[in-house]
Coordinates of C-alpha atoms and ligand atoms in Angstrom, one line a residue:
X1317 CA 6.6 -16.0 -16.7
X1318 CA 3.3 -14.2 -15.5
X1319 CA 0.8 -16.5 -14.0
X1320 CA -2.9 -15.4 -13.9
X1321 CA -4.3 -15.0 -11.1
X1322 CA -8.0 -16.8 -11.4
X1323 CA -5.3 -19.5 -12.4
X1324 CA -3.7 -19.0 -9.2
X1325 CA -6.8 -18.7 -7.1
X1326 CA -8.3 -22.5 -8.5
X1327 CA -4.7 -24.3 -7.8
X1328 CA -5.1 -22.6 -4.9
X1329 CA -8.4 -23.3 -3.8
X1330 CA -7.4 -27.4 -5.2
X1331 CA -4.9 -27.7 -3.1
X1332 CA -6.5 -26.4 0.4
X1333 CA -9.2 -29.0 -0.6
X1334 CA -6.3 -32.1 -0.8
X1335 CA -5.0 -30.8 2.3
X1336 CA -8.0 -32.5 4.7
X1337 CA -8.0 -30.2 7.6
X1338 CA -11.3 -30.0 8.8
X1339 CA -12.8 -26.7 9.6
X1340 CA -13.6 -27.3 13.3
X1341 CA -9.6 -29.3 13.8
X1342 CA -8.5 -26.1 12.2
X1343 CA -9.9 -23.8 14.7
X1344 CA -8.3 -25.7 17.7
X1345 CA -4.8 -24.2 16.5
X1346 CA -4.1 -20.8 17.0
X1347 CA -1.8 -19.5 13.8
X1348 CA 1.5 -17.3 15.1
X1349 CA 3.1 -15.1 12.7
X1350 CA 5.7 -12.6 12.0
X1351 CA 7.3 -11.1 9.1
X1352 CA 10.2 -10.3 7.7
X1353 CA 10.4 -7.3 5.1
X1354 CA 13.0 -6.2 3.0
X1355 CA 12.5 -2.5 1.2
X1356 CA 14.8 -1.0 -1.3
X1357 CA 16.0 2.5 -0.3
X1358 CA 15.1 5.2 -2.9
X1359 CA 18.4 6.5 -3.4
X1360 CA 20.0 7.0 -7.0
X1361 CA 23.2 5.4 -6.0
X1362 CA 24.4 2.1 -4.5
X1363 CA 24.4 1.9 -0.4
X1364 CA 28.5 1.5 -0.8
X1365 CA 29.7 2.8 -4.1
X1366 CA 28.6 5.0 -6.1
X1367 CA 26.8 2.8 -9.2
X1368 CA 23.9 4.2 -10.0
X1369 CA 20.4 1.6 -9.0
X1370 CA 18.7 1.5 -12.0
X1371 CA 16.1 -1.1 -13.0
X1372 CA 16.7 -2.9 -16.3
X1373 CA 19.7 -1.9 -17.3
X1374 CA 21.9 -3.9 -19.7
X1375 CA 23.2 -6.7 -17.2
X1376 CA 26.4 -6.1 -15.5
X1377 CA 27.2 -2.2 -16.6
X1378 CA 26.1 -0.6 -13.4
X1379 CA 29.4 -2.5 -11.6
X1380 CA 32.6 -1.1 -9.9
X1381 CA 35.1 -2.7 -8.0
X1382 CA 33.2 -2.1 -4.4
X1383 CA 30.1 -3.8 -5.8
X1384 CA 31.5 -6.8 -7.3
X1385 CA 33.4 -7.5 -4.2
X1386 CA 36.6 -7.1 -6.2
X1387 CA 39.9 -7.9 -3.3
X1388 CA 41.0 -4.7 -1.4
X1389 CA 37.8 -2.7 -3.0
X1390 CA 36.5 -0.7 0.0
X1391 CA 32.7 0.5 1.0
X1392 CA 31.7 4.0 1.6
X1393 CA 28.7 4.3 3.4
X1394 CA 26.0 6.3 1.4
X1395 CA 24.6 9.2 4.0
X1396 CA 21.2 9.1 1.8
X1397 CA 20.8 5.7 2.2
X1398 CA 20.9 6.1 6.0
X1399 CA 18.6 8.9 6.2
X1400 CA 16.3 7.2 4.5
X1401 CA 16.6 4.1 7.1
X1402 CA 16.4 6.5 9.9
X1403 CA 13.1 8.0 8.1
X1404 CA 11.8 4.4 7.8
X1405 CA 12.5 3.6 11.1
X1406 CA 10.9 6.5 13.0
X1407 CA 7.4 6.2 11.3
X1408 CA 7.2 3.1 12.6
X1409 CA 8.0 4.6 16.1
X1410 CA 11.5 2.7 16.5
X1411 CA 14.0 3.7 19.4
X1412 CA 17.1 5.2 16.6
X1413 CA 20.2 3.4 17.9
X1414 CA 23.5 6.6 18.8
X1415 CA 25.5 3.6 18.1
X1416 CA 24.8 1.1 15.4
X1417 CA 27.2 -1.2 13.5
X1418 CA 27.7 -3.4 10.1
X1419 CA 28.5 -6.9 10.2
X1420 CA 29.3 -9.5 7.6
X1421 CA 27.2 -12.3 6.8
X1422 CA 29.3 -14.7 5.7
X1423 CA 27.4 -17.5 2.7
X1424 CA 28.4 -18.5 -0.7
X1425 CA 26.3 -18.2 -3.7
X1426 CA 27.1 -17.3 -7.6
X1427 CA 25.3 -14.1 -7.1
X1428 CA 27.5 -12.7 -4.3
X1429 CA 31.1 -12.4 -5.3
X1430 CA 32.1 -10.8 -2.0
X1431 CA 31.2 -13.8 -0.2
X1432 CA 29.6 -11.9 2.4
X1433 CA 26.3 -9.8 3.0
X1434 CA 27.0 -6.0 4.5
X1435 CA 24.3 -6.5 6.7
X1436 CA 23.4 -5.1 10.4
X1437 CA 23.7 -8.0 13.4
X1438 CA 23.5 -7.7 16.9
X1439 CA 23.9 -3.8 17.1
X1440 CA 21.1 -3.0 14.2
X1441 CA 19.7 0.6 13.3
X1442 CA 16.8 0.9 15.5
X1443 CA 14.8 -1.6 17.3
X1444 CA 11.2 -1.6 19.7
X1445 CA 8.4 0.2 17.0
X1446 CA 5.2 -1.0 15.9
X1447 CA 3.0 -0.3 13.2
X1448 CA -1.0 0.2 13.7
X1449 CA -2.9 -2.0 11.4
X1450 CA -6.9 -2.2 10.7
X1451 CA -8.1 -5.7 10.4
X1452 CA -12.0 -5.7 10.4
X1453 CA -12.3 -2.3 11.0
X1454 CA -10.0 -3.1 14.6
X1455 CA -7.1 -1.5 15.3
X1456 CA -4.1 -3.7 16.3
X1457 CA -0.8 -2.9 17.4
X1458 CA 1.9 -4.8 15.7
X1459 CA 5.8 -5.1 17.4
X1460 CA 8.2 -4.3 15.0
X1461 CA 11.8 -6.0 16.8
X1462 CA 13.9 -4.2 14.6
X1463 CA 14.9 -2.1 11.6
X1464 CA 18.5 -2.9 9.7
X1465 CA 20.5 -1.7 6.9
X1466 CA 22.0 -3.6 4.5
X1467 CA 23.3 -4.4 0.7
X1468 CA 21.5 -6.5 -1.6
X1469 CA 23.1 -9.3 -3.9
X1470 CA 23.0 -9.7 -7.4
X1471 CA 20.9 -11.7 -9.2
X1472 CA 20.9 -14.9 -10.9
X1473 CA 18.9 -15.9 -14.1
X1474 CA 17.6 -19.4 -15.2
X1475 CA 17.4 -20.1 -18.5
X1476 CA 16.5 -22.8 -20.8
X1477 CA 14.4 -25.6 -20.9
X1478 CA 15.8 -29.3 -21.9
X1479 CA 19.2 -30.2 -19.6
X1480 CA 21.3 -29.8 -22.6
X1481 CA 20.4 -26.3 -23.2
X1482 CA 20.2 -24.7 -19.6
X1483 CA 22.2 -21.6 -18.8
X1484 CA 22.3 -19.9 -15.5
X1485 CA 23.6 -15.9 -15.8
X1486 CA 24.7 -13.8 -13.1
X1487 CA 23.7 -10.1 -13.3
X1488 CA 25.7 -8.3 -10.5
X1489 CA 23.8 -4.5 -11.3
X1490 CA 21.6 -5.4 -8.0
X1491 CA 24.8 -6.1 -6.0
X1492 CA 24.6 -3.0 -3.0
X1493 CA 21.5 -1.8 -3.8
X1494 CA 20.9 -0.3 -0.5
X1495 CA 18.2 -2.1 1.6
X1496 CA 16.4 -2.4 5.0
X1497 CA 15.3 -5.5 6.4
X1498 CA 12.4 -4.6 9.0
X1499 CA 11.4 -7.1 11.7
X1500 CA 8.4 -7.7 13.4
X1501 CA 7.0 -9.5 16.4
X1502 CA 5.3 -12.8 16.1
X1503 CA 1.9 -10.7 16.9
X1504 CA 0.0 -11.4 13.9
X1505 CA -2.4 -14.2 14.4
X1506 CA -4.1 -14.9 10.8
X1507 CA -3.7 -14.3 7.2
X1508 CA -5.3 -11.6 7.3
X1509 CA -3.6 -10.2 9.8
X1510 CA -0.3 -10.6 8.0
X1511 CA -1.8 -9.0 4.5
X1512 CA -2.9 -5.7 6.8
X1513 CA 0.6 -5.8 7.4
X1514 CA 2.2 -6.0 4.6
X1515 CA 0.1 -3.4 2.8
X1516 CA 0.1 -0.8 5.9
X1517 CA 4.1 -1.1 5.7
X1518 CA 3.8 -0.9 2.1
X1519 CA 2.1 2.3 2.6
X1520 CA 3.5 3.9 5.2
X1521 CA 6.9 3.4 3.1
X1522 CA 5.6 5.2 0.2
X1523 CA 4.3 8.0 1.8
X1524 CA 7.6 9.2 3.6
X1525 CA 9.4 8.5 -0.1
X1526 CA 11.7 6.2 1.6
X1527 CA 10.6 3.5 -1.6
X1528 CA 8.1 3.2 -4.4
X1529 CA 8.0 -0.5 -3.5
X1530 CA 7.2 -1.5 -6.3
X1531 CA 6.6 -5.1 -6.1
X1532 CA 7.0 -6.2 -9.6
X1533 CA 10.5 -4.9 -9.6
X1534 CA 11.5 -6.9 -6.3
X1535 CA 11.5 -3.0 -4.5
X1536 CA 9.9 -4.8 -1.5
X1537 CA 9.8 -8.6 -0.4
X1538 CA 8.1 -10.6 2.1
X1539 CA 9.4 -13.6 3.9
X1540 CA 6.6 -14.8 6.4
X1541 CA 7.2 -17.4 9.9
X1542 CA 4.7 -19.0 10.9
X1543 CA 3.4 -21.6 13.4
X1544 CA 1.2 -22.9 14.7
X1545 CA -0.1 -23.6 18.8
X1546 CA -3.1 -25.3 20.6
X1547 CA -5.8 -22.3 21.5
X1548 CA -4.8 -21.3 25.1
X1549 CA -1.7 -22.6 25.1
X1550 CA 1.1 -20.1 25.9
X1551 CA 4.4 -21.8 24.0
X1552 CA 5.5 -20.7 20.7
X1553 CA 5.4 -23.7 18.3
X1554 CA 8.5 -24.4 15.8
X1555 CA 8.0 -21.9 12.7
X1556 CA 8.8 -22.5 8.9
X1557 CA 10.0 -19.3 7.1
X1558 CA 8.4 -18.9 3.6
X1559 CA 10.6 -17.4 1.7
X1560 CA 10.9 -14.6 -1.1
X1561 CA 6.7 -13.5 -1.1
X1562 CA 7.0 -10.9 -3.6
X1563 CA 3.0 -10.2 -3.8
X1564 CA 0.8 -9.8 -1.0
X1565 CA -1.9 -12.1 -2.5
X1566 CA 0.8 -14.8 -2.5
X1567 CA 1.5 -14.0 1.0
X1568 CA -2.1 -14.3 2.2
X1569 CA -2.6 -18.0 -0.1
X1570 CA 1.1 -19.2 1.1
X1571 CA 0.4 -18.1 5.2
X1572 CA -3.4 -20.0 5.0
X1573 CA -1.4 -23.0 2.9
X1574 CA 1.4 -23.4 6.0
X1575 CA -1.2 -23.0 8.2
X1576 CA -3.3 -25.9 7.2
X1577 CA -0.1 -28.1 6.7
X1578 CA 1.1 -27.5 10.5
X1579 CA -2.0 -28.6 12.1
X1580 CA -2.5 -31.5 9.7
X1581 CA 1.2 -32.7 10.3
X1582 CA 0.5 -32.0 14.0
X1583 CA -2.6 -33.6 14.4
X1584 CA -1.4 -36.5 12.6
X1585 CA 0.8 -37.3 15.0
X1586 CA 4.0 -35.5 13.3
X1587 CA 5.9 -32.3 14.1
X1588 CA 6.6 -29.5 12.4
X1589 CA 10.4 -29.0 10.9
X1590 CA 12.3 -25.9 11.3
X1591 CA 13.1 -25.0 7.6
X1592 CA 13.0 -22.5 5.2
X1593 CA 10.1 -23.0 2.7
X1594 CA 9.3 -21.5 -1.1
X1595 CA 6.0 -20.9 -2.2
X1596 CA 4.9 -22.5 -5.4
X1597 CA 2.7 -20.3 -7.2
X1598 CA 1.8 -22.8 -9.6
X1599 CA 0.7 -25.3 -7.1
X1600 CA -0.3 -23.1 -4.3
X1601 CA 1.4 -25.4 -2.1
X1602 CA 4.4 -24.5 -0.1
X1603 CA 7.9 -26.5 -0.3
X1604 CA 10.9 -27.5 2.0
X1605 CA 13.7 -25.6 0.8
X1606 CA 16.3 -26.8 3.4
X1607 CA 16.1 -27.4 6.8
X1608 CA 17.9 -25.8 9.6
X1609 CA 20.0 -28.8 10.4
X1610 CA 21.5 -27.5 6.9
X1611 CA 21.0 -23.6 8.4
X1612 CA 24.2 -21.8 7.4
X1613 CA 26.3 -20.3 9.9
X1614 CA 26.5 -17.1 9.1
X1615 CA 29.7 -16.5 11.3
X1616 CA 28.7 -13.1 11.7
X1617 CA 31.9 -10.3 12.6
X1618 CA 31.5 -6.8 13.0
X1619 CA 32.1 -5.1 9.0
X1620 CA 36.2 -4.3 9.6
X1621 CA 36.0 -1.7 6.4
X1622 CA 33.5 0.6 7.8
X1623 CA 33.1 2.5 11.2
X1624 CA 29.8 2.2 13.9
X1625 CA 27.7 4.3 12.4
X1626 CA 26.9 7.3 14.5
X1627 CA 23.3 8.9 15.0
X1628 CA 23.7 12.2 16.7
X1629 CA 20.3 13.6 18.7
X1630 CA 20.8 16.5 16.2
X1631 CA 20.8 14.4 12.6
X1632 CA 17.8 12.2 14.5
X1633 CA 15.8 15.2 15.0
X1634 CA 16.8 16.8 11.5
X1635 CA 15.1 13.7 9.8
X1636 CA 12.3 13.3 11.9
X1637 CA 11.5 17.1 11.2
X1638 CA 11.5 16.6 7.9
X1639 CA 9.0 13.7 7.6
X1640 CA 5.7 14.2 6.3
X1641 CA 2.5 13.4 8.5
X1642 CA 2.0 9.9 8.4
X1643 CA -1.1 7.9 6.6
X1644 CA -2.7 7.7 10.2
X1645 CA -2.5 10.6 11.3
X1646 CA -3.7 12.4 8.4
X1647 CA -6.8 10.0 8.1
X1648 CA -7.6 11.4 11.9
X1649 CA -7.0 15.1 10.9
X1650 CA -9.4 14.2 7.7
X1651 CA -12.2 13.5 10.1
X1652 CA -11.5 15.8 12.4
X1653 CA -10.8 18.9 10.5
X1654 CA -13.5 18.1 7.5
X1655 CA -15.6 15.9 9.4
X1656 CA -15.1 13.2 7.1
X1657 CA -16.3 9.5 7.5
X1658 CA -13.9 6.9 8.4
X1659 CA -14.1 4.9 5.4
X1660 CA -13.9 8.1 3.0
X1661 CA -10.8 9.6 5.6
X1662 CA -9.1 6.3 4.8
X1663 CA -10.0 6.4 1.3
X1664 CA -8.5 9.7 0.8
X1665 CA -5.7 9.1 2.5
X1666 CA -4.4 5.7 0.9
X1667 CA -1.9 7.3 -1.1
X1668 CA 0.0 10.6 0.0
X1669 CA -0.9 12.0 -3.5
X1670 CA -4.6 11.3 -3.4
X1671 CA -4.4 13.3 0.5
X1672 CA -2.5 16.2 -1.4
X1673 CA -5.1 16.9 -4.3
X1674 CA -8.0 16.4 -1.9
X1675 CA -6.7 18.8 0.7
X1676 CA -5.8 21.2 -2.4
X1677 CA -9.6 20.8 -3.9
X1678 CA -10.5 21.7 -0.5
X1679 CA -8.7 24.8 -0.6
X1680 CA -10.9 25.9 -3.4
X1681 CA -14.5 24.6 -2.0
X1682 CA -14.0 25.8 1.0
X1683 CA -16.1 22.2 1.9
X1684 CA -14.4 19.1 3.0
X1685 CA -17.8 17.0 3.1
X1686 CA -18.1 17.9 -0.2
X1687 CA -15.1 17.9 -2.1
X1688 CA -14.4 14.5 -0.2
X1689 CA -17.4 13.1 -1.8
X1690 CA -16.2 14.1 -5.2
X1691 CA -13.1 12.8 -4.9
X1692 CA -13.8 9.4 -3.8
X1693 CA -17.2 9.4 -5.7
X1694 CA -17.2 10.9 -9.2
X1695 CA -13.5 11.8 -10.2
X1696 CA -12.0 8.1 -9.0
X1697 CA -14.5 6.5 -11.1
X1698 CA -13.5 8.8 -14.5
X1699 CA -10.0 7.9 -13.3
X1700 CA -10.7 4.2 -12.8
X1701 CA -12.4 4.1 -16.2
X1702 CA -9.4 6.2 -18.0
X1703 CA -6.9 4.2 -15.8
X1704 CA -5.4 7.1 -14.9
X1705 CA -4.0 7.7 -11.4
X1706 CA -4.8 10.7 -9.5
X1707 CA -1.3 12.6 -10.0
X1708 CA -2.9 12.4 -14.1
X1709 CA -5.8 13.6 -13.6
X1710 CA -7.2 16.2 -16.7
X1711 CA -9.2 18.0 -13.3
X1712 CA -7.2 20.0 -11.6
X1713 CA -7.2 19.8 -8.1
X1714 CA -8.4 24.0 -8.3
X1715 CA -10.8 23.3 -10.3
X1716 CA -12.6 20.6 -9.1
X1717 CA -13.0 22.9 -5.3
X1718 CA -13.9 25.6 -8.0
X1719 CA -16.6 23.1 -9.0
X1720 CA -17.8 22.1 -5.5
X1721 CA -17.7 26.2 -4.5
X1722 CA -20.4 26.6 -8.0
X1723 CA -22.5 24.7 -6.2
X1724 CA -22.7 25.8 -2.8
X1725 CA -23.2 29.5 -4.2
X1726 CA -26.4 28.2 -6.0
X1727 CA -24.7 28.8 -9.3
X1728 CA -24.4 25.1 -10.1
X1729 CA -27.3 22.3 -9.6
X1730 CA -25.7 19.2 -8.3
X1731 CA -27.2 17.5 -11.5
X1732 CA -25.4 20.0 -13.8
X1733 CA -22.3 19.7 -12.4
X1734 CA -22.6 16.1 -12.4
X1735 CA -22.6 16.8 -16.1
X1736 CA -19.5 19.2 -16.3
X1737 CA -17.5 16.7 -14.7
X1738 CA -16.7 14.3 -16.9
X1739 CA -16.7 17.5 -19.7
X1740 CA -13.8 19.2 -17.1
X1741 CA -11.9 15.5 -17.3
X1742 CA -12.5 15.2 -21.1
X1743 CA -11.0 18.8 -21.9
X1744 CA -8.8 19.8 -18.5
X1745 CA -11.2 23.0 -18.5
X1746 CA -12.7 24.7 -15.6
X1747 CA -16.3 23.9 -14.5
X1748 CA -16.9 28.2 -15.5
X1749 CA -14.9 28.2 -18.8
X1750 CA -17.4 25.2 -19.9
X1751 CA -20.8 26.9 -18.6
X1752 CA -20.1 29.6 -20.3
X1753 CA -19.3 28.0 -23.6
X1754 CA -22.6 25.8 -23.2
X1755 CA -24.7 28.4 -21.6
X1756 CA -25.0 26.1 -18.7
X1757 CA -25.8 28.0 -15.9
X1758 CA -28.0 28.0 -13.3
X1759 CA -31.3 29.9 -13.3
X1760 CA -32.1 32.1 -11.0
X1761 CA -33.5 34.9 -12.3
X1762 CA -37.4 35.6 -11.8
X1763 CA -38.5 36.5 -14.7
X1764 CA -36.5 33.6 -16.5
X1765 CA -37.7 30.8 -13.9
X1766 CA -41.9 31.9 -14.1
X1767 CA -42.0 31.8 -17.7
X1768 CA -40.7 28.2 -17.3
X1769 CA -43.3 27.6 -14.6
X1770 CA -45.9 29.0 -16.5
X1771 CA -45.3 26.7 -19.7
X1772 CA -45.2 23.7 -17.1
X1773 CA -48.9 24.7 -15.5
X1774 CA -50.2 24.9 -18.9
X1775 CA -49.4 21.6 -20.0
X1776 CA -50.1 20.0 -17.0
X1777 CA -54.0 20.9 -15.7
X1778 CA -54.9 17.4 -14.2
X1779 CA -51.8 17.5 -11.6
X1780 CA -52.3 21.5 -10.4
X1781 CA -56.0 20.2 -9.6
X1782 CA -54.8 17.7 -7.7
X1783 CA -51.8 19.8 -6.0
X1784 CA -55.0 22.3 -5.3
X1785 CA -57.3 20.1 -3.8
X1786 CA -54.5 19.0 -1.2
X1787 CA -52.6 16.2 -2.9
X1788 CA -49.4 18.6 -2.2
X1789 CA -47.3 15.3 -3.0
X1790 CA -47.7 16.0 -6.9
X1791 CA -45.5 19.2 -6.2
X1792 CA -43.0 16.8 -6.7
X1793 CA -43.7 15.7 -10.0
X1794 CA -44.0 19.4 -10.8
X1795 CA -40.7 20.4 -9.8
X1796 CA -39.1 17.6 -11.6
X1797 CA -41.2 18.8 -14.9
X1798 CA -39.6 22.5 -14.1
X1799 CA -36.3 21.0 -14.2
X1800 CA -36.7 19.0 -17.0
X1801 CA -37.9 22.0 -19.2
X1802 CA -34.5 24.3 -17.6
X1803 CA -32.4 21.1 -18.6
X1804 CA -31.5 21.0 -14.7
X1805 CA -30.5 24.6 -14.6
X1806 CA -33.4 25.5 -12.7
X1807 CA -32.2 27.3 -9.1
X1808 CA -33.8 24.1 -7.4
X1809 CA -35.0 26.9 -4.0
X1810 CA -36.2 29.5 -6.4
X1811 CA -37.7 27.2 -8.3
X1812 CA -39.7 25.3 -5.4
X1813 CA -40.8 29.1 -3.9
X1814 CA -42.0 30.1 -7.5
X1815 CA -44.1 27.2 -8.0
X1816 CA -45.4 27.2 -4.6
X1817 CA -46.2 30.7 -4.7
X1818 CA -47.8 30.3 -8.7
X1819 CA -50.2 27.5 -7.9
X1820 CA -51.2 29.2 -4.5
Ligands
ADP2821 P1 15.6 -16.7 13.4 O1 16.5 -16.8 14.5 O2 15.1 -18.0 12.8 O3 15.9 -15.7 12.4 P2 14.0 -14.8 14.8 O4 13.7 -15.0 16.3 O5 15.0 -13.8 14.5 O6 14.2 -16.2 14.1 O7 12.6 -14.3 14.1 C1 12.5 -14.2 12.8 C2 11.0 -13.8 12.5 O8 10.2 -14.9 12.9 C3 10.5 -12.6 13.3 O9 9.6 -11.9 12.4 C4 9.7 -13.3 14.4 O10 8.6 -12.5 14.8 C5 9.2 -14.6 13.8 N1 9.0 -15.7 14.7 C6 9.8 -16.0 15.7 N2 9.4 -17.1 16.3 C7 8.2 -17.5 15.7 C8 7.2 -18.5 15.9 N3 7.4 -19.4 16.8 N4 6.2 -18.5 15.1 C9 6.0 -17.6 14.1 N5 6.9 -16.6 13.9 C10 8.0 -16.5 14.7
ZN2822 ZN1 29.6 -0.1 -7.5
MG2823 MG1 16.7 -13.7 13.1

């Protein structure tokens, strides 16, 4: 069921208030958090078999004998699914393991027939990366411990209300999906923290293609530890894991909720259990799942049905070549190359597609300053208000350079194109083809511009007197009464010489 969010946000904001943590007892803990983050690989096919992945399909039809664990059914490792891992793991600057092997994680549960998990264990893909985050407009440098491969379960559905009419289902299409599980350093010290994260790796995923993640369809999850420590202390204190965050909102609400439970507990006199924990989004409180008293044993053994995985220098090198520049790094060249503000670097930089149109615009203008202001400015308002996203746009990346190039040659006021815009997004035509079916183009000529001037004089005898008796600050008002009468397609330096020249 969909929850609202301002629904949320009040349970939310309730039950902080009922936890009575006072500000000033809050601020003698320091918060300790790390994260846990599983993102589906993009590939067409399962990680093992090859079942296509494919969201929302009739349950149970994207099944063979390798996915549904079936006795003596055996996995073939899918060489997309590890390139995209490798991809993954070397944009977030991990060391790529020669050597790496799968392990079973042995657990029972309706939605894994196998009885095991094809996961990664104490020899995992890559390991010792971090990933830059901004927080406050500071950079910090998070540890990411490791990045694994592994399959995904299947998944079970709840239904029904009243006890005598409640069903659970088991849809098994999920089952192998291929996965990474990325792990980071408890380096993160607040909830904001946590949400840079979250969204950096969310970005930093999309832009090499390794996953859409999108959230909605469980493409990327979030499990978050956290404890809690006296400020200045050195010792870790005993985490919870929140389990299963699957928006970063939640994350942020669920990472402040734990937070203030710890240090009440603590300060209370009691002490924190180690335990997994669910967030309740109807509540906005966190639960105690199970505790690790109850923690499986996963009686991990190395995967018997599939060899180490081998990374030669050559295949490392080969995927690394191939990825594109990372989100960072672009927003750098942005300011470097265009001289581009931070804030509009990062803006146009947020999505890889957003980077490619602006870079292509600036092809055309010629004028990163420019074109960078159009982008973020102008066009991602007409998008925001069509609800369009910038891959949809009716303005071609050419054309809107085309538009920004008008202007610097003086054939386009800034004010006229302002006007051609949102005609250019209505229609998909070019800034030109729609001057010249209007007319609308700037004035330049002489002749053209004094008999405009000349019309404006005449009507306006009490502000010349004044401009000629040395109130030069009417000119102003002069020039704006110039434009007005060339509907802004007055040459606004002609324009000014003209008149200055006319009223002596
Ligand atoms: P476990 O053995 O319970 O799986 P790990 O040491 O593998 O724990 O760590 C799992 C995650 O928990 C990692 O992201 C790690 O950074 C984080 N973590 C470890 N210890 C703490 C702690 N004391 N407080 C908060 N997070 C922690
Ligand atoms: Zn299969
Ligand atoms: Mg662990």
């Amino acid at each position: 069921m969909p929850y609202s969010n301002s629904n949320a946000a009040e349970l939310y904001n309730q039950n902080m208030s009922v936890l009575a943590v006072a500000e000033d007892v809050l601020q003698k803990y320091e918060p300790v958090i790390g994260l846990e983050i599983h993102v589906q690989l993009g590939t067409k096919t399962k990680i093992f078999c090859g079942c296509p992945v494919e969201f929302g399909a009739a349950p149970n039809t994207n099944v063979c004998p390798v996915c549904l664990g079936l006795p003596g059914a055996l996995p073939v490792l899918s060489r997309q699914a590890v390139e995209l891992a490798i991809g993954a793991a070397v944009a977030l600057h991990c060391r790529v393991n020669p050597f790496s092997r799968f392990a079973r994680k042995n657990y029972f549960y309706p939605d894994l027939p196998k009885g095991y998990q094809i996961s990664q264990y104490n020899q995992p893909l890559a390991e010792h990366g971090y990933l830059d985050v901004f927080v406050d407009g500071t950079k910090k440098r998070i540890g990411v411990t490791r990045v694994h491969m592994e399959d995904d379960a299947g998944k079970s559905i709840h239904d029904g209300f009243k006890d005598s009419d409640r069903y659970s289902y088991v849809d098994l299409n999920r089952s192998g999906t291929p996965l990474i599980e990325i792990v980071s350093e408890p380096d993160m010290r607040t909830s904001d923290d946590a949400y840079a994260y979250a969204t950096a790796m969310k970005q930093v995923m999309q832009y090499i293609g390794v996953s859409e993640c999108d959230m909605e369809k469980g493409q990327l999850r979030c499990d978050a530890n956290v404890s809690v420590r006296p400020r200045g202390t050195e010792k870790f204190g005993t985490k919870a894991e929140i389990k299963n965050l699957n928006s970063f909102r939640f994350l942020k609400m669920a990472v402040d909720y734990e937070i203030r439970r710890q240090v009440e507990l603590v300060e209370s006199g009691g002490r924190v259990e180690q335990e997994t924990r669910l967030y309740n989004v109807d509540t906005g409180q966190t639960v105690g799942m199970r505790s690790k008293e109850h923690a499986h044993d996963y009686r991990y053994f190395p995967e018997p049905d599939l060899v180490p995985l081998q990374v030669s220098e050559h295949w490392l090198h080969q995927v690394a070549s191939a990825l594109p520049e990372l989100p960072q790094d672009r927003r750098d060249r942005f300011m470097n190359e265009f001289g581009l503000r931070e804030y509009d670097a990062e803006v146009l930089t947020l999505t890889r597609a957003v980077g490619d149109y602006f870079e292509e615009a600036v092809k055309a203008s010629s004028d990163g300053r420019a074109t960078a202001n159009w982008v973020t400015g102008d066009l991602m308002g007409l998008l925001k208000a069509a609800g369009k996203d910038i891959t949809e746009s009716p303005v071609s990346a050419a054309n809107l350079g085309e538009l920004v190039a008008l202007i610097n040659k003086n054939e386009l006021t800034g004010k006229l194109a302002k006007e051609i815009l949102p005609k250019m997004f209505e229609t998909g035509d070019s800034a030109r083809a729609i001057m010249e079916r209007e007319g609308l183009k700037q004035i330049s000529d002489t002749g053209a511009l004094e008999a405009i001037i000349d019309g404006v004089i005449a009507a306006n005898p009490k502000q010349v007197d004044q401009y000629k008796s040395g109130k030069t600050a009417v000119l102003g008002f002069l020039v704006g009464q110039v434009m007005k009468a060339s509907r802004g397609q007055a040459n606004p330096g002609a324009l000014n010489e003209l008149l200055r020249k006319r009223l002596g």
